[in-house]
Short mmCIF file of C-alpha atoms and ligand atoms in Angstrom, two decimals:
data_model
loop_
_atom_site.label_atom_id
_atom_site.label_comp_id
_atom_site.label_asym_id
_atom_site.label_seq_id
_atom_site.Cartn_x
_atom_site.Cartn_y
_atom_site.Cartn_z
CA MET A 1 -5.87 12.82 18.59
CA ASN A 2 -5.09 12.45 22.32
CA LEU A 3 -4.98 16.11 23.86
CA VAL A 4 -3.17 15.92 27.08
CA THR A 5 -3.00 19.11 29.04
CA ILE A 6 0.06 19.84 31.18
CA GLU A 7 -2.05 19.44 34.35
CA ARG A 8 -3.14 15.91 33.25
CA HIS A 9 0.36 15.00 32.41
CA ILE A 10 1.74 16.19 35.77
CA LEU A 11 -0.93 14.19 37.54
CA GLU A 12 0.07 11.06 35.49
CA GLN A 13 3.72 11.71 36.33
CA GLN A 14 2.71 11.84 39.99
CA LYS A 15 1.36 8.31 39.74
CA LEU A 16 4.93 7.08 38.98
CA PHE A 17 5.91 8.34 42.28
CA PRO A 18 3.74 6.39 44.93
CA GLU A 19 5.31 8.45 47.75
CA ALA A 20 4.34 11.77 46.14
CA SER A 21 1.89 13.64 48.35
CA GLY A 22 0.50 15.51 45.34
CA GLU A 23 2.03 18.70 46.54
CA LEU A 24 4.51 18.70 43.48
CA THR A 25 1.67 18.24 41.17
CA ASP A 26 0.08 21.28 42.82
CA LEU A 27 3.32 23.38 42.54
CA LEU A 28 3.78 22.66 38.95
CA THR A 29 0.24 23.33 38.12
CA ASP A 30 0.65 26.76 39.94
CA VAL A 31 3.64 27.55 37.80
CA ALA A 32 1.87 26.55 34.65
CA PHE A 33 -0.99 29.05 35.65
CA ALA A 34 1.59 31.80 36.33
CA ALA A 35 3.16 31.01 32.93
CA LYS A 36 -0.17 31.75 31.25
CA LEU A 37 -0.46 35.09 33.00
CA VAL A 38 2.97 36.10 31.93
CA ARG A 39 2.41 34.71 28.38
CA ARG A 40 -0.65 36.93 28.10
CA GLU A 41 1.40 40.14 28.56
CA VAL A 42 4.54 39.07 26.84
CA VAL A 43 2.71 38.30 23.57
CA ARG A 44 1.17 41.83 23.81
CA ALA A 45 4.62 43.47 24.35
CA GLY A 46 4.56 44.97 20.88
CA LEU A 47 1.46 46.87 22.08
CA VAL A 48 3.47 48.55 24.84
CA ASP A 49 3.73 51.89 22.92
CA ILE A 50 -0.16 51.85 22.92
CA LEU A 51 -0.44 50.69 26.55
CA GLY A 52 2.41 53.10 27.55
CA PHE A 53 6.21 52.43 28.22
CA ALA A 54 7.52 51.04 31.57
CA GLY A 55 7.31 53.90 34.21
CA THR A 56 4.41 55.68 32.50
CA THR A 57 0.72 55.22 33.13
CA ASN A 58 -1.23 53.64 30.32
CA VAL A 59 -4.64 54.82 28.88
CA GLN A 60 -6.40 52.99 31.74
CA GLY A 61 -4.18 55.17 34.10
CA GLU A 62 -2.36 52.11 35.42
CA GLU A 63 1.30 52.08 35.95
CA VAL A 64 3.09 50.27 33.04
CA LYS A 65 5.83 48.03 34.34
CA LYS A 66 8.75 46.76 32.58
CA LEU A 67 7.79 43.17 31.55
CA ASP A 68 10.37 41.36 33.61
CA LEU A 69 9.04 43.17 36.81
CA PHE A 70 5.50 42.35 35.66
CA ALA A 71 6.38 38.87 35.25
CA ASN A 72 8.03 38.81 38.62
CA GLU A 73 5.11 40.26 40.38
CA LYS A 74 2.64 37.76 38.59
CA ILE A 75 4.73 34.86 39.48
CA ILE A 76 5.12 35.73 43.14
CA ASN A 77 1.36 36.68 43.53
CA ALA A 78 -0.16 33.97 41.47
CA ILE A 79 1.93 31.22 43.18
CA GLY A 80 2.43 32.82 46.59
CA GLN A 81 -1.23 33.07 47.34
CA HIS A 82 -1.53 29.27 47.31
CA GLY A 83 0.69 28.82 50.14
CA ARG A 84 2.57 25.90 48.60
CA PHE A 85 5.86 27.52 48.54
CA ALA A 86 7.59 28.48 51.71
CA VAL A 87 10.22 30.45 50.24
CA MET A 88 11.20 31.92 46.76
CA GLY A 89 14.39 33.49 45.21
CA SER A 90 13.93 35.52 42.20
CA GLU A 91 16.44 37.11 39.73
CA GLU A 92 14.55 40.44 40.30
CA ASN A 93 14.75 40.34 44.15
CA ASP A 94 18.00 40.87 46.16
CA GLY A 95 16.81 38.69 49.04
CA ILE A 96 14.61 35.69 49.45
CA ILE A 97 10.67 36.14 49.28
CA ILE A 98 8.58 34.55 52.13
CA PRO A 99 4.97 34.41 50.73
CA PRO A 100 2.45 35.57 53.26
CA LYS A 101 0.78 32.00 53.38
CA ASN A 102 3.88 30.10 53.91
CA GLU A 103 2.68 28.02 56.82
CA THR A 104 2.09 24.93 54.81
CA GLY A 105 4.23 24.97 51.73
CA ASN A 106 7.22 22.35 51.94
CA TYR A 107 9.11 23.65 48.82
CA ALA A 108 11.33 26.40 47.71
CA LEU A 109 10.94 28.04 44.34
CA LEU A 110 13.82 29.71 42.50
CA PHE A 111 13.15 31.51 39.21
CA ASP A 112 14.06 34.02 36.52
CA PRO A 113 10.86 35.61 35.59
CA LEU A 114 11.86 36.84 32.17
CA ASP A 115 15.21 35.98 31.02
CA GLY A 116 16.56 37.91 27.93
CA SER A 117 13.95 40.58 28.72
CA SER A 118 15.98 43.14 26.80
CA ASN A 119 15.18 41.28 23.53
CA ILE A 120 11.32 41.83 23.93
CA ASP A 121 11.44 45.30 22.18
CA VAL A 122 12.88 43.59 19.10
CA ASN A 123 10.43 40.53 19.39
CA VAL A 124 13.13 37.94 20.06
CA SER A 125 12.08 34.82 22.14
CA VAL A 126 12.55 35.22 25.93
CA GLY A 127 11.79 32.86 28.73
CA THR A 128 10.78 32.10 32.34
CA ILE A 129 12.98 29.46 34.18
CA PHE A 130 12.16 27.85 37.32
CA SER A 131 13.67 25.34 39.87
CA ILE A 132 11.84 23.64 42.77
CA TYR A 133 13.45 22.11 45.89
CA LYS A 134 12.02 20.45 49.00
CA LEU A 135 12.66 22.51 52.28
CA LYS A 136 15.65 20.95 54.16
CA GLY A 137 13.79 21.21 57.39
CA ASP A 138 10.14 20.10 58.24
CA ASP A 139 8.82 23.63 59.41
CA PRO A 140 7.81 25.85 56.52
CA GLY A 141 7.58 28.69 59.05
CA LYS A 142 11.42 28.49 59.29
CA ALA A 143 12.12 28.41 55.74
CA SER A 144 15.26 30.51 54.95
CA ILE A 145 17.97 31.15 52.34
CA SER A 146 19.63 27.68 53.23
CA ASP A 147 16.49 26.04 51.61
CA CYS A 148 17.30 28.04 48.40
CA LEU A 149 21.06 27.33 48.47
CA GLN A 150 20.93 23.65 47.82
CA ARG A 151 22.91 21.65 45.08
CA GLY A 152 21.15 21.47 41.82
CA SER A 153 21.21 17.56 42.05
CA GLU A 154 18.56 18.20 44.99
CA GLN A 155 15.99 19.69 42.58
CA VAL A 156 12.65 17.86 42.61
CA ALA A 157 11.47 19.61 39.50
CA ALA A 158 12.73 22.27 36.97
CA GLY A 159 11.56 23.75 33.74
CA TYR A 160 11.20 26.79 31.54
CA VAL A 161 8.63 28.55 29.26
CA ILE A 162 9.91 30.05 26.07
CA TYR A 163 7.75 32.75 24.53
CA GLY A 164 8.46 32.55 20.88
CA SER A 165 6.68 31.86 17.76
CA SER A 166 4.52 29.62 19.95
CA VAL A 167 4.80 29.34 23.72
CA VAL A 168 6.29 26.12 24.95
CA MET A 169 6.63 24.96 28.55
CA VAL A 170 9.20 22.26 29.26
CA TYR A 171 9.54 20.51 32.49
CA THR A 172 11.11 17.53 34.34
CA THR A 173 10.55 15.93 37.68
CA GLY A 174 13.47 13.48 37.12
CA ASN A 175 11.47 11.24 35.02
CA GLY A 176 12.25 12.49 31.45
CA VAL A 177 11.62 15.92 29.88
CA HIS A 178 8.36 16.90 28.29
CA GLY A 179 7.26 19.81 26.39
CA PHE A 180 3.83 21.38 25.89
CA THR A 181 2.60 23.95 23.46
CA TYR A 182 0.10 26.61 24.43
CA ASP A 183 -3.16 26.62 22.51
CA PRO A 184 -4.76 30.20 23.01
CA THR A 185 -8.18 28.83 21.47
CA ILE A 186 -8.61 26.79 24.65
CA GLY A 187 -5.99 28.52 27.12
CA GLU A 188 -4.23 25.12 27.68
CA PHE A 189 -0.62 23.84 27.53
CA LEU A 190 -0.90 20.75 25.40
CA LEU A 191 1.54 17.89 25.18
CA SER A 192 3.67 18.35 22.05
CA HIS A 193 7.16 17.01 22.82
CA GLU A 194 6.91 13.82 24.90
CA ASN A 195 10.18 12.47 26.47
CA ILE A 196 12.57 14.79 24.73
CA VAL A 197 16.00 13.27 24.08
CA THR A 198 18.81 15.45 23.03
CA PRO A 199 21.27 14.09 20.33
CA LYS A 200 24.75 13.23 21.41
CA THR A 201 26.15 15.60 19.02
CA GLY A 202 24.66 18.49 16.82
CA LYS A 203 25.69 20.94 14.23
CA TYR A 204 25.22 24.27 16.31
CA TYR A 205 27.59 25.90 18.53
CA SER A 206 26.32 29.03 20.68
CA ILE A 207 28.82 31.43 22.05
CA ASN A 208 29.16 35.26 21.99
CA GLU A 209 32.10 35.55 19.61
CA GLY A 210 31.83 39.33 20.01
CA SER A 211 33.53 38.67 23.37
CA TYR A 212 36.55 37.05 21.72
CA ALA A 213 38.95 39.43 23.28
CA GLN A 214 37.70 38.61 26.69
CA PHE A 215 38.21 34.80 26.34
CA ASN A 216 40.98 32.96 27.82
CA GLU A 217 43.31 30.97 25.41
CA GLY A 218 41.35 27.74 25.95
CA THR A 219 38.01 29.33 24.52
CA LYS A 220 39.98 31.03 21.72
CA LYS A 221 41.54 27.58 20.75
CA TYR A 222 38.10 26.08 20.86
CA LEU A 223 36.64 28.78 18.60
CA ASP A 224 39.41 28.24 16.20
CA TYR A 225 38.85 24.45 16.25
CA ILE A 226 35.06 24.51 15.90
CA LYS A 227 35.41 26.75 12.73
CA GLU A 228 37.97 24.35 11.02
CA GLU A 229 36.71 23.14 7.71
CA ASP A 230 37.00 19.44 7.12
CA PRO A 231 38.37 19.22 3.38
CA ALA A 232 36.14 16.13 2.91
CA THR A 233 33.03 17.23 4.53
CA GLY A 234 33.16 21.02 4.61
CA ARG A 235 31.92 23.02 7.54
CA PRO A 236 30.81 20.76 10.39
CA TYR A 237 29.18 23.27 12.61
CA SER A 238 27.14 26.49 12.25
CA THR A 239 27.05 29.05 14.86
CA ARG A 240 23.54 30.08 16.32
CA TYR A 241 23.52 32.78 19.20
CA ILE A 242 20.33 34.55 19.82
CA GLY A 243 21.48 36.23 23.02
CA SER A 244 18.42 34.87 24.88
CA LEU A 245 19.44 31.70 27.02
CA VAL A 246 16.20 29.79 26.84
CA ALA A 247 15.95 30.29 23.15
CA ASP A 248 19.54 29.04 22.46
CA PHE A 249 19.17 26.24 24.96
CA HIS A 250 15.69 25.10 23.76
CA ARG A 251 17.03 24.95 20.15
CA ASN A 252 20.00 22.94 21.01
CA LEU A 253 18.09 20.64 23.17
CA LEU A 254 15.74 19.65 20.43
CA THR A 255 18.21 19.68 17.46
CA GLY A 256 21.53 19.08 19.16
CA GLY A 257 24.44 21.58 19.88
CA VAL A 258 26.37 23.22 22.51
CA PHE A 259 25.97 26.58 24.36
CA VAL A 260 29.02 27.91 26.15
CA TYR A 261 29.10 30.99 28.26
CA PRO A 262 32.80 30.78 29.56
CA PRO A 263 34.66 32.76 32.08
CA THR A 264 35.68 36.16 30.56
CA THR A 265 37.89 39.02 31.71
CA THR A 266 34.58 41.01 32.53
CA HIS A 267 32.77 37.90 34.09
CA THR A 268 35.51 35.93 35.57
CA ASN A 269 32.91 33.39 36.89
CA GLY A 270 30.76 33.58 33.80
CA LYS A 271 27.68 35.70 33.60
CA LEU A 272 24.84 33.41 33.92
CA ARG A 273 23.18 32.52 37.28
CA LEU A 274 23.71 29.22 38.97
CA MET A 275 20.43 28.94 41.01
CA TYR A 276 17.67 29.94 38.46
CA GLU A 277 19.42 29.54 35.24
CA ALA A 278 22.30 26.90 35.06
CA ASN A 279 20.78 24.61 37.65
CA PRO A 280 17.29 24.01 36.15
CA LEU A 281 18.54 23.88 32.60
CA ALA A 282 21.23 21.31 33.68
CA PHE A 283 18.53 19.32 35.39
CA ILE A 284 16.57 19.28 32.15
CA CYS A 285 19.68 18.73 29.94
CA GLU A 286 20.94 15.67 31.87
CA GLN A 287 17.29 14.21 31.92
CA ALA A 288 17.34 14.43 28.24
CA GLY A 289 20.77 12.72 27.97
CA GLY A 290 22.93 15.85 27.62
CA ARG A 291 25.73 17.30 29.83
CA ALA A 292 26.23 20.47 31.77
CA THR A 293 29.33 21.65 33.50
CA ASP A 294 31.07 24.84 34.40
CA GLY A 295 33.99 23.64 32.04
CA ARG A 296 35.35 21.37 34.72
CA ASN A 297 32.72 20.42 37.21
CA ARG A 298 29.12 19.01 36.92
CA ILE A 299 26.73 21.96 37.31
CA LEU A 300 24.45 19.91 39.48
CA ASP A 301 27.20 19.12 41.90
CA LEU A 302 28.19 22.72 42.64
CA GLN A 303 27.48 23.79 46.25
CA PRO A 304 25.75 27.26 46.14
CA THR A 305 26.88 30.01 48.53
CA ALA A 306 24.84 32.96 47.33
CA LEU A 307 21.48 33.33 45.88
CA HIS A 308 22.57 35.14 42.81
CA GLN A 309 26.09 33.65 42.29
CA ARG A 310 27.19 33.28 38.55
CA THR A 311 28.87 30.24 36.95
CA PRO A 312 30.47 29.53 33.66
CA LEU A 313 28.14 27.27 31.67
CA TYR A 314 28.84 24.51 29.08
CA ILE A 315 25.64 22.79 28.31
CA GLY A 316 24.05 20.73 25.59
CA SER A 317 24.94 17.55 23.55
CA GLU A 318 27.18 15.36 25.69
CA ASP A 319 29.99 14.78 23.08
CA ASP A 320 30.01 18.53 22.00
CA VAL A 321 30.11 19.76 25.46
CA ILE A 322 33.06 17.40 26.32
CA VAL A 323 35.10 18.82 23.43
CA ALA A 324 34.45 22.27 24.54
CA GLU A 325 35.62 21.30 28.11
CA GLU A 326 38.84 19.76 26.82
CA PHE A 327 39.80 23.05 25.47
CA GLU A 328 38.80 24.85 28.55
CA GLN A 329 40.81 22.46 30.62
CA GLY A 330 43.70 22.73 28.27
CA VAL A 331 43.81 19.02 27.29
CA ARG A 332 43.27 19.80 23.52
P1 P6P B 1 25.85 38.21 26.17
C1 P6P B 1 20.36 37.78 28.43
O1 P6P B 1 20.71 38.93 28.99
C2 P6P B 1 21.24 36.67 29.14
O2 P6P B 1 21.21 36.81 30.54
C3 P6P B 1 20.93 35.32 28.58
O3 P6P B 1 19.52 35.20 28.27
C4 P6P B 1 21.89 35.23 27.31
O4 P6P B 1 22.24 33.93 27.14
C5 P6P B 1 23.01 36.05 27.78
O5 P6P B 1 22.58 37.03 28.84
C6 P6P B 1 23.65 36.79 26.76
O6 P6P B 1 24.79 37.69 27.23
O7 P6P B 1 27.12 38.70 27.21
O8 P6P B 1 26.25 37.30 25.15
O9 P6P B 1 25.07 39.27 25.49
#
């Protein structure tokens, strides 16, 4: 059996881009390394009561951090120290992060260190999501927020790590989508899902129906439609909603399905974040043959104006996303 580590795969991918300087390879390798550090703590999360709850000190007298803050710190330190990223934006930090050694890095990293972290205490899968851009200018020392606020179509790489029954890292550099499963016996991410292609339609729809009262008429009509039983074939769709974006997205990517977080009365622009949730997952989804919009506009075409701005998100199997959009747009 040909065991391909993620580092080897990234190197092979780089050969497909003759003009590639190898920097992107180093970046992705750094991200994979940081993911291993985060995984080590996430899979021990159940031991927190032994190690001490966040805000307390554990038996070693160390301060116990909330896992999302821990993951944030690990990613910033593990990656920042290599000087390959000139600027970062994190879900956990209000402003941009300029790593101390940013004089050489020509890239910007946007990330959500541990999305869905509230699920950790009940052992539900959570995830790290990341997005990589080339700096707009050529002086890393002048990296700024504008290097972070680029359209999703400008991403040079994107990916996520899902910490579930197994830990899987999925990435794209614009040449297909590839998944790697972590093997703790050798401490490597090994190629397990080469060239992921998402089905054009699936049997799952993912939306928080508990928010029904906050939905607009289009979303309510969509829900009525998606539940209709076909007399001949019975129920065409099943609902699957874990409340952890990476877990819902990853399932639908592999099996087919649609995830919808629409505008609501409490989140008029949706709840999910454009820069480090919607954009990276949209890049992956399109590379796998799927579709990602805000109900009207392609996610990757949206011009960001703020680091933490939100967007409605309709993402997954192309045909299923189009149907959901048609209800949102009132054409159905
Ligand atoms: P709701 C988790 O808090 C999260 O950011 C995503 O991972 C998830 O898809 C969404 O929020 C769930 O939000 O409003 O349905 O509970």
